Short mmCIF file of C-alpha atoms and ligand atoms in Angstrom, two decimals:
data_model
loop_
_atom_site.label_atom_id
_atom_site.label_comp_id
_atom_site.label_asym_id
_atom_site.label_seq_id
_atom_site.Cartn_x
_atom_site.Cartn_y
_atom_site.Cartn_z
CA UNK H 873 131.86 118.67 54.76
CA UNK H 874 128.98 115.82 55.02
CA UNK H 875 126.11 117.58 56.86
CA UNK H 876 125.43 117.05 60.44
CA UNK H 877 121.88 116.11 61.18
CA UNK H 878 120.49 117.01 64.54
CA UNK H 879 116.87 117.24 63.94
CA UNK H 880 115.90 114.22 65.37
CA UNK H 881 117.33 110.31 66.61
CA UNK H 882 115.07 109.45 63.73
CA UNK H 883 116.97 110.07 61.16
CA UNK H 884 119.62 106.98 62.05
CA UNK H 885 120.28 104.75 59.12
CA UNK H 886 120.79 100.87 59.87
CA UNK H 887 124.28 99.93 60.22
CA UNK H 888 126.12 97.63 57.81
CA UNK H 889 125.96 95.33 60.51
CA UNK H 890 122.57 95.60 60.97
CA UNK H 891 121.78 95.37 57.86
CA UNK H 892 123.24 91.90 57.64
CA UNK H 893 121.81 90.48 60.81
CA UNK H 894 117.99 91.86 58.99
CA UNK H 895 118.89 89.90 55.96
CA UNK H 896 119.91 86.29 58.18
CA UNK H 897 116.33 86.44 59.43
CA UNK H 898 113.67 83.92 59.44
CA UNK H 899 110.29 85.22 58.90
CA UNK H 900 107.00 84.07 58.54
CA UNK H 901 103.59 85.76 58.63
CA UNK H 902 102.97 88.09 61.26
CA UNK H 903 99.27 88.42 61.12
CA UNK H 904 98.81 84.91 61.31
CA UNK H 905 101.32 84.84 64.96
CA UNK H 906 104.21 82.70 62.58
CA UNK H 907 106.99 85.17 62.20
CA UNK H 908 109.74 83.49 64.32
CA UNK H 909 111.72 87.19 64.81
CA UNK H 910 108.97 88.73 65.56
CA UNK H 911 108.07 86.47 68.52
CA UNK H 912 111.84 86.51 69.77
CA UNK H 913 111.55 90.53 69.77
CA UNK H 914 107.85 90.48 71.42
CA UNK H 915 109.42 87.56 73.96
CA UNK H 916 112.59 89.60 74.92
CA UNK H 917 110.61 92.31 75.24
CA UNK H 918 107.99 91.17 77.59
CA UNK H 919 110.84 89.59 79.65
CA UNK H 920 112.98 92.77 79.54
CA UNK H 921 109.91 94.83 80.93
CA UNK H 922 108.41 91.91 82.93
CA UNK H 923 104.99 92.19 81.58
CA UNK H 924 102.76 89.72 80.22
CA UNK H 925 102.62 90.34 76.74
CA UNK H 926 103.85 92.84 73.75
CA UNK H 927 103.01 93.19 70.23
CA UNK H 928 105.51 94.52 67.22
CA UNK H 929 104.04 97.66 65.42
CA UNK H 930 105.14 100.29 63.03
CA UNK H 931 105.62 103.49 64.74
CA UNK H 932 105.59 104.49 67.81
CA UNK H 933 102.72 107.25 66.87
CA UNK H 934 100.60 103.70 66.20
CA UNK H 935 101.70 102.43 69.50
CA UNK H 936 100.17 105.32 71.86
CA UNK H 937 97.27 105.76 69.60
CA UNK H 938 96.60 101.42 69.39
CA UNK H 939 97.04 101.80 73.67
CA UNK H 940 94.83 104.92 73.59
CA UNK H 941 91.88 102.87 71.70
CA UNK H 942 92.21 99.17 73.85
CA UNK H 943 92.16 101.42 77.49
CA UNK H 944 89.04 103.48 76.11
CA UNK H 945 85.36 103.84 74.92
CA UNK H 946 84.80 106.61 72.65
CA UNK H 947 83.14 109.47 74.90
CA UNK H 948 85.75 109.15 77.70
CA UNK H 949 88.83 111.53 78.65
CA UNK H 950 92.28 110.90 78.75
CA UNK H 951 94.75 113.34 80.93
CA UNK H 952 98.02 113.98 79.42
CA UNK H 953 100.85 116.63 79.70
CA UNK H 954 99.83 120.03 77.58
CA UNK H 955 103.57 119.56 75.53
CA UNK H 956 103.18 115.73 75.20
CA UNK H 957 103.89 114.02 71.72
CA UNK H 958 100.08 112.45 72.12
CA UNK H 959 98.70 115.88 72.55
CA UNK H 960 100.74 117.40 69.98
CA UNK H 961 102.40 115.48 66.87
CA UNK H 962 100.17 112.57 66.50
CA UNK H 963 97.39 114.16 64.01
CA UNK H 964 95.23 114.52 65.95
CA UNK H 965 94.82 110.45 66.15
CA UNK H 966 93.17 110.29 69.47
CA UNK H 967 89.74 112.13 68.75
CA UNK H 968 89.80 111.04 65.59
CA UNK H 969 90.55 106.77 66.00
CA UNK H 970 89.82 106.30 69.36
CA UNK H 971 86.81 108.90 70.02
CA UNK H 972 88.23 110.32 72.94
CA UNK H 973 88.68 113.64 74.21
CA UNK H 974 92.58 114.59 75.72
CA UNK H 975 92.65 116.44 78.94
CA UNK H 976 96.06 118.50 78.58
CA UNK H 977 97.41 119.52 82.07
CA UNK H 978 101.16 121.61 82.73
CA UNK H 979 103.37 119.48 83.97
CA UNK H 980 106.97 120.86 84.92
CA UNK H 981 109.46 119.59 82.80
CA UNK H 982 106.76 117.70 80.75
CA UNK H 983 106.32 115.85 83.56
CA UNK H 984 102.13 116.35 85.56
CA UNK H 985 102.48 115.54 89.44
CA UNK H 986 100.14 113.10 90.99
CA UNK H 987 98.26 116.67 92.85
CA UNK H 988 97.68 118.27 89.60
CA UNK H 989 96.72 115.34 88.09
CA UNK H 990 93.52 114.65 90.39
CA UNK H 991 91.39 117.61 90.28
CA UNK H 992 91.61 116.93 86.39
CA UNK H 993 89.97 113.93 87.02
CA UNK H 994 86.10 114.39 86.23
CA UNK H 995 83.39 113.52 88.86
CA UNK H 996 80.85 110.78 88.54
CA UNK H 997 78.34 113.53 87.08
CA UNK H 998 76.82 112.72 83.60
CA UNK H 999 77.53 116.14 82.41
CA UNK H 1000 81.05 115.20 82.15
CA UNK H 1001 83.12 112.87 80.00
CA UNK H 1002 84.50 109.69 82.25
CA UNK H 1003 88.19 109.86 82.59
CA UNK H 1004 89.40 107.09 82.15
CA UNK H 1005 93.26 106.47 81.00
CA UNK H 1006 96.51 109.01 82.39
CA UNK H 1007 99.09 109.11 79.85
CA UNK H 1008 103.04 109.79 80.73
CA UNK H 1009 106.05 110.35 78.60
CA UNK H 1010 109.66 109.70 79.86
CA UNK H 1011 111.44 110.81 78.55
CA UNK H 1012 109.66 113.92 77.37
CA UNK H 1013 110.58 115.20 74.21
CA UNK H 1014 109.40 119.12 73.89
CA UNK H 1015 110.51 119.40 77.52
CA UNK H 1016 114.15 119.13 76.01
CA UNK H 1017 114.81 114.84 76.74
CA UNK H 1018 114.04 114.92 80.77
CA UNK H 1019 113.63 112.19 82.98
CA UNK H 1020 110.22 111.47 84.56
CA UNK H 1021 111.31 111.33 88.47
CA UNK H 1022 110.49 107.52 89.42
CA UNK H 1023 109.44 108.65 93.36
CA UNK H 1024 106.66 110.67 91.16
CA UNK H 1025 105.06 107.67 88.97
CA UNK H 1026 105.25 105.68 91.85
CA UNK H 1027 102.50 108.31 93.71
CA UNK H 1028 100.80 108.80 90.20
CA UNK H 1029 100.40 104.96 89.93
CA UNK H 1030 98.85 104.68 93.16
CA UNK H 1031 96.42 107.64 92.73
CA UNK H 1032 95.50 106.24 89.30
CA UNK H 1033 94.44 102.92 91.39
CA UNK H 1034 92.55 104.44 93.64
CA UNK H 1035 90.28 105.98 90.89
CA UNK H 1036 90.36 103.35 89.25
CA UNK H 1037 92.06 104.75 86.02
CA UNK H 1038 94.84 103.18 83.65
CA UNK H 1039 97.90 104.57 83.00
CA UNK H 1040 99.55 104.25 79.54
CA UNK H 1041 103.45 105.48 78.98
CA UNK H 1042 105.16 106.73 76.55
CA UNK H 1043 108.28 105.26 76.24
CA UNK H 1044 109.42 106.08 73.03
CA UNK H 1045 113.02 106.97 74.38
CA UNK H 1046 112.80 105.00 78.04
CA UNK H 1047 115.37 103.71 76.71
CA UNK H 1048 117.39 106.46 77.32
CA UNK H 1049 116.00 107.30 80.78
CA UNK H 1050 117.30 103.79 81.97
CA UNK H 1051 120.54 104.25 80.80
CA UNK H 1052 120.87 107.35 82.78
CA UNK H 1053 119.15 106.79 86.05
CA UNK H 1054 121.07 103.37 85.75
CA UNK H 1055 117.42 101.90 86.75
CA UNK H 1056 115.93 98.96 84.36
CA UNK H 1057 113.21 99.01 82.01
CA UNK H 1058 111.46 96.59 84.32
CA UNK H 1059 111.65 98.88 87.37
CA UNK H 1060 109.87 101.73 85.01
CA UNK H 1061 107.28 99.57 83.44
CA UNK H 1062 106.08 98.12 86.64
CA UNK H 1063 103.58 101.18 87.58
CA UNK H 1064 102.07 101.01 83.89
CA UNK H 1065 99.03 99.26 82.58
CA UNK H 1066 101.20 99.66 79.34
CA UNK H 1067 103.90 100.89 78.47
CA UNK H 1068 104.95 101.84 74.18
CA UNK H 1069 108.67 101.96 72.97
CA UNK H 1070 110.51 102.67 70.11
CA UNK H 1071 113.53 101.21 68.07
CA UNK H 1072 113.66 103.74 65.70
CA UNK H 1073 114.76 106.64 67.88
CA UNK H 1074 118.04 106.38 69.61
CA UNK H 1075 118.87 102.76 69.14
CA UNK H 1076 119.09 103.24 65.55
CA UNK H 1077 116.48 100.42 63.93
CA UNK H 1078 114.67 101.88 60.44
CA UNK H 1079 111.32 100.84 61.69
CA UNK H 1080 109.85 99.36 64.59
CA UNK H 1081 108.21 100.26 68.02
CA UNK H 1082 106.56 97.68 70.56
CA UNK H 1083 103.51 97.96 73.15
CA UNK H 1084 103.67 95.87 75.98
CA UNK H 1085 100.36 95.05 79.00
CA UNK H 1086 98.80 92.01 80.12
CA UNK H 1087 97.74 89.62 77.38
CA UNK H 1088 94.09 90.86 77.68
CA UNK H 1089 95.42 94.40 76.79
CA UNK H 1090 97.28 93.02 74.04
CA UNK H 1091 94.84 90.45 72.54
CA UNK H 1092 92.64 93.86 72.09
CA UNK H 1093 95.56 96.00 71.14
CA UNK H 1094 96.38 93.37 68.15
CA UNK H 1095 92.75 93.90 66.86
CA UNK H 1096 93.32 98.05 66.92
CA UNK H 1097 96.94 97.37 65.10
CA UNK H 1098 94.74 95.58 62.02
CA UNK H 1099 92.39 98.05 61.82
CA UNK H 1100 94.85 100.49 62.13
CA UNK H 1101 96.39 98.82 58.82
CA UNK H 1102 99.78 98.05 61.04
CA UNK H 1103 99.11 94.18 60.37
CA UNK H 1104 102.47 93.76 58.38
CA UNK H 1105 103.54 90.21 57.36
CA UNK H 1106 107.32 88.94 56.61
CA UNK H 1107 107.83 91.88 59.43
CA UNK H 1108 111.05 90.01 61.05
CA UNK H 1109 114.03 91.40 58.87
CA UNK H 1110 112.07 94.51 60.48
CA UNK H 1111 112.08 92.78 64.15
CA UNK H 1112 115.42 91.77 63.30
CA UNK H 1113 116.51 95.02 63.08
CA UNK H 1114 115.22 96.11 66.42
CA UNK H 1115 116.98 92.83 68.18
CA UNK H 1116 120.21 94.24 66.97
CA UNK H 1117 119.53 97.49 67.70
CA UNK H 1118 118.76 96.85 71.35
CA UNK H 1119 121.45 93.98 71.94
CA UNK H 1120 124.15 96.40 70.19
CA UNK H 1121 123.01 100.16 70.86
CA UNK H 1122 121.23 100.69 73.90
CA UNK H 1123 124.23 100.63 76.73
CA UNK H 1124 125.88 102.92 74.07
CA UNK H 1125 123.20 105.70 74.83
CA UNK H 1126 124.69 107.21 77.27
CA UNK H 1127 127.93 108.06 74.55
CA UNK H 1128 124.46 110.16 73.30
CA UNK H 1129 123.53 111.83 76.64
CA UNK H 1130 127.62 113.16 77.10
CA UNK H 1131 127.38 114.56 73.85
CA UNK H 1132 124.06 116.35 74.24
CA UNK H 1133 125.85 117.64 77.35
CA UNK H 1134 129.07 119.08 75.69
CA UNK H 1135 126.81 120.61 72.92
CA UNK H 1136 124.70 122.33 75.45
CA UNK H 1137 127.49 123.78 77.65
CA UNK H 1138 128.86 124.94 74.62
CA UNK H 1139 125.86 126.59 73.46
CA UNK H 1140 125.09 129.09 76.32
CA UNK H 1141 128.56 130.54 75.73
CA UNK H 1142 127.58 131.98 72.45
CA UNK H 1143 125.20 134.92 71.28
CA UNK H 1144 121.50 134.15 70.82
CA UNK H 1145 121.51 130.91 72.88
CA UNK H 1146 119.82 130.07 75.80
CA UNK H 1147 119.90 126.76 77.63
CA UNK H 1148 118.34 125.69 80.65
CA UNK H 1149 121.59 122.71 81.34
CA UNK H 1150 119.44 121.17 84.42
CA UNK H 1151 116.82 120.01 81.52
CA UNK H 1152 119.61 118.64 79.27
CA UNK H 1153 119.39 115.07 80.91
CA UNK H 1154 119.77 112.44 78.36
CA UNK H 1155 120.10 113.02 74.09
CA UNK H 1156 117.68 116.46 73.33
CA UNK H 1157 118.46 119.91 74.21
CA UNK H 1158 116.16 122.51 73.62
CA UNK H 1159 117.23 125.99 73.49
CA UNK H 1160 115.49 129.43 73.72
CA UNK H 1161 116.59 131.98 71.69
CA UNK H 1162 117.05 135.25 73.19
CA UNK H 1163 113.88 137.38 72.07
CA UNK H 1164 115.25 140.72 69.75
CA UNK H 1165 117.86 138.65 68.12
CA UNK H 1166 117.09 136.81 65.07
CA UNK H 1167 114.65 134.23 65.13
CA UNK H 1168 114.86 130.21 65.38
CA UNK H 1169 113.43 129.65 61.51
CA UNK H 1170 116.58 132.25 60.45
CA UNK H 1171 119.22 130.30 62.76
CA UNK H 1172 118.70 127.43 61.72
CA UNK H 1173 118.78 129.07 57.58
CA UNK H 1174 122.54 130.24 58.40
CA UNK H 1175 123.12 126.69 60.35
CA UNK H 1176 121.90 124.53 57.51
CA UNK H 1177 124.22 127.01 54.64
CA UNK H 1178 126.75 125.63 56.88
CA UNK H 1179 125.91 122.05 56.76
CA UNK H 1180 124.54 122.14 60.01
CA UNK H 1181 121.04 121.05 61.04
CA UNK H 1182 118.14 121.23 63.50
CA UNK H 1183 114.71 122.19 63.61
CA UNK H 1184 112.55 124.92 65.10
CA UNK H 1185 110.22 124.54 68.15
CA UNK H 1186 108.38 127.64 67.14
CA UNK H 1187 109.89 130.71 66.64
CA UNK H 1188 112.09 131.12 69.47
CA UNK H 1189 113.08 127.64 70.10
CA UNK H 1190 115.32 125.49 68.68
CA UNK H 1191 116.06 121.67 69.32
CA UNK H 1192 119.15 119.84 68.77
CA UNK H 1193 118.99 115.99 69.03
CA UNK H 1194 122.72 113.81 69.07
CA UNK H 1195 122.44 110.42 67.84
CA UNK H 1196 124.19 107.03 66.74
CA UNK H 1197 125.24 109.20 63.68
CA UNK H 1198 126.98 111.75 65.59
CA UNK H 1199 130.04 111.81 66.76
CA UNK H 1200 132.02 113.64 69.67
CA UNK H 1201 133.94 115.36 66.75
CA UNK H 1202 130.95 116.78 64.93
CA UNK H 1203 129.79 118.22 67.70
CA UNK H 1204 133.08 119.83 68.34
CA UNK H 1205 132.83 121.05 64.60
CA UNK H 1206 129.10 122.42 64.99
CA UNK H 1207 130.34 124.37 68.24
CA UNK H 1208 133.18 125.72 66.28
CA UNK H 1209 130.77 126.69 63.36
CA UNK H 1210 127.72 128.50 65.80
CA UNK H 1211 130.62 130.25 67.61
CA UNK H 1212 132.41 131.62 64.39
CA UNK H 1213 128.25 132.65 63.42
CA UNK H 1214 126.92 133.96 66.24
CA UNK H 1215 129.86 134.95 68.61
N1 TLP J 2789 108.95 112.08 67.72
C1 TLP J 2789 109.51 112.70 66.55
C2 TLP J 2789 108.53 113.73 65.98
O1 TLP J 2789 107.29 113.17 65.84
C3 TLP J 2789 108.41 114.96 66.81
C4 TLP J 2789 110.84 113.32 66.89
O2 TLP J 2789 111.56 113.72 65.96
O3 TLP J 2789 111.18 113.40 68.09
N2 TLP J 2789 106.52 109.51 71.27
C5 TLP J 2789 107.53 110.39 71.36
C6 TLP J 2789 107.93 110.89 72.69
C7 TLP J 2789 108.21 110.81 70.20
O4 TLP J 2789 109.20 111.69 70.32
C8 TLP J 2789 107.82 110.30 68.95
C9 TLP J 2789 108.50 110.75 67.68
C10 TLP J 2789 106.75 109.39 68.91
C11 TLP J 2789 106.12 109.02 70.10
C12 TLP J 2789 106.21 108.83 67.61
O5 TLP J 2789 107.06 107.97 66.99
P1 TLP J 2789 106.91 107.67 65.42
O6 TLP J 2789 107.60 108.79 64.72
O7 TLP J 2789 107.57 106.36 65.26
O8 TLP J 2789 105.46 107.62 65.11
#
């Protein structure tokens, strides 16, 4: 049996169509503004999420941490949710590049409300750091793939006016929160100063992620993606890739979503497993394993001797991501594997 990989949407391989459409493309030299793909991705882009301007960059990890630096001067704070992916799996890139400090709040869900955003928002005292930049994530990955209620940006947006802060999103996967609310990219990006998405998750491109502001934002943010070292060059059979990948697998998400959702309700009927369904919303479930049973690290051992595999969230948590790669049948064959193991 070939294994099936749900660790992460990352681990998609281009299509043989894809492939094909990457090696048709014209490029040119992307740090000079001349690779022809390129500008057709950063042009549908910007139209697709109606803002001004949006620049191609390696990884989405580069695209928070490039919006991070061009919102910020070293010294100031930056409020984020405690389990976000800029708080937790991005090195540590924040302090480090931009020379701020993170201000981790709990949101539910992943997701901070407007009220418990504001008393983390630091007087005009000079004992404190200046806060400067709110950072969202929809949809959130270590919450388990939920949607960032819209009714709730919209109030965070305004609040974030009236202190005069930016607000940068994570959108590595709104992608996938579209498809399901049915509501555009467009409507989303509105209430951001700027707003980061990948290619590389769910829709299936190798490599690619975009950030997208006004053309002030991005003139700066192009500066941060050189120093950065994210100044790549022929980068359209890479751009390419991402044009195919949204014209071809982005309505197909939701194919994604109904398996995560069979998966999940198969789950909580066996042995160790527990699932809270309301947070399985679009393509990542996250389950807690019951505490006295084995542990997540030994799960997933007996999982992966059976060709099965995820990764831990700690000890007692283990997530589960479906994928272009998977289909409705594997996931009927991993539920009839975990059941046979753990019933
Ligand atoms: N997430 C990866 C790992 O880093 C955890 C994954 O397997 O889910 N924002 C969000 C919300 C992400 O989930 C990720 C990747 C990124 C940013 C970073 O993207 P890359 O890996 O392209 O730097």
């Amino acid at each position: 049996m070939s294994k099936i990989d749900l660790r992460s949407d990352t681990i998609t391989v281009p299509t043989s169509a894809m492939r094909i459409f990457m090696i048709r493309a014209n490029v040119g030299d992307d740090v000079f503004g001349e690779d022809p793909t390129v500008n057709d991705l950063q042009n549908m882009i910007t139209e697709m999420l109606d803002m001004e301007a949006a620049l191609f960059v390696p990884s989405g990890t580069q695209a928070n941490q490039i919006s991070i630096n061009a919102h910020t001067n070293p010294g100031n704070e930056v409020i984020c949710d405690y389990n976000s992916h800029i708080f937790n799996y991005e090195s540590g890139a924040a302090g480090m590049l931009s020379g701020v400090q993170l201000h981790p709040i709990i949101g539910k869900n992943g997701h901070p409300t407007a009220e418990q955003i504001i008393p983390a928002i630091r007087p005009g005292d000079d004992h404190f750091p200046q806060t400067k930049l709110i950072c969202l994530e929809n949809t959130h990955n270590r919450a388990g793939g939920t949607i960032f209620p819209i009714e709730e940006i919209a109030k965070i947006h305004t609040m974030a006016k009236e202190h005069n802060l930016k607000l940068h999103l994570d959108g590595a996967r709104l992608w996938n929160a579209a498809i399901e609310t049915g509501k555009s990219l467009k409507e989303y990006a509105a209430y951001f100063d700027s707003v980061s998405l990948c290619f590389s998750k769910g829709l299936g491109a190798p490599v690619g992620s975009i950030v997208t502001g006004s053309k002030e934002f991005i003139k700066r943010a192009h500066y941060y993606r050189k120093a950065y070292g994210g100044g790549m060059r022929q980068a359209g059979i890479l751009a390419a890739a991402c044009i195919f990948a949204v014209e071809n697998h982005f309505e197909r998400l939701s194919e994604d979503h109904r398996n995560a959702r069979l998966l999940a309700e198969g789950l909580v009927k066996v042995g160790p497993f527990k699932v809270d369904l309301e947070s399985v919303q679009t393509n990542l479930i996250i389950t807690d394993v019951e505490k006295g049973s084995i542990d997540a690290f030994e799960i997933i051992e007996r999982l992966k001797e059976n060709d099965i595999l995820a990764i831990p969230f700690g000890s007692h948590k283990i997530r589960f991501v479906t994928h272009l790669n998977i289909t409705h049948q594997d996931i009927e064959t991993c539920l009839q594997v975990i059941t046979n193991l753990f019933k």
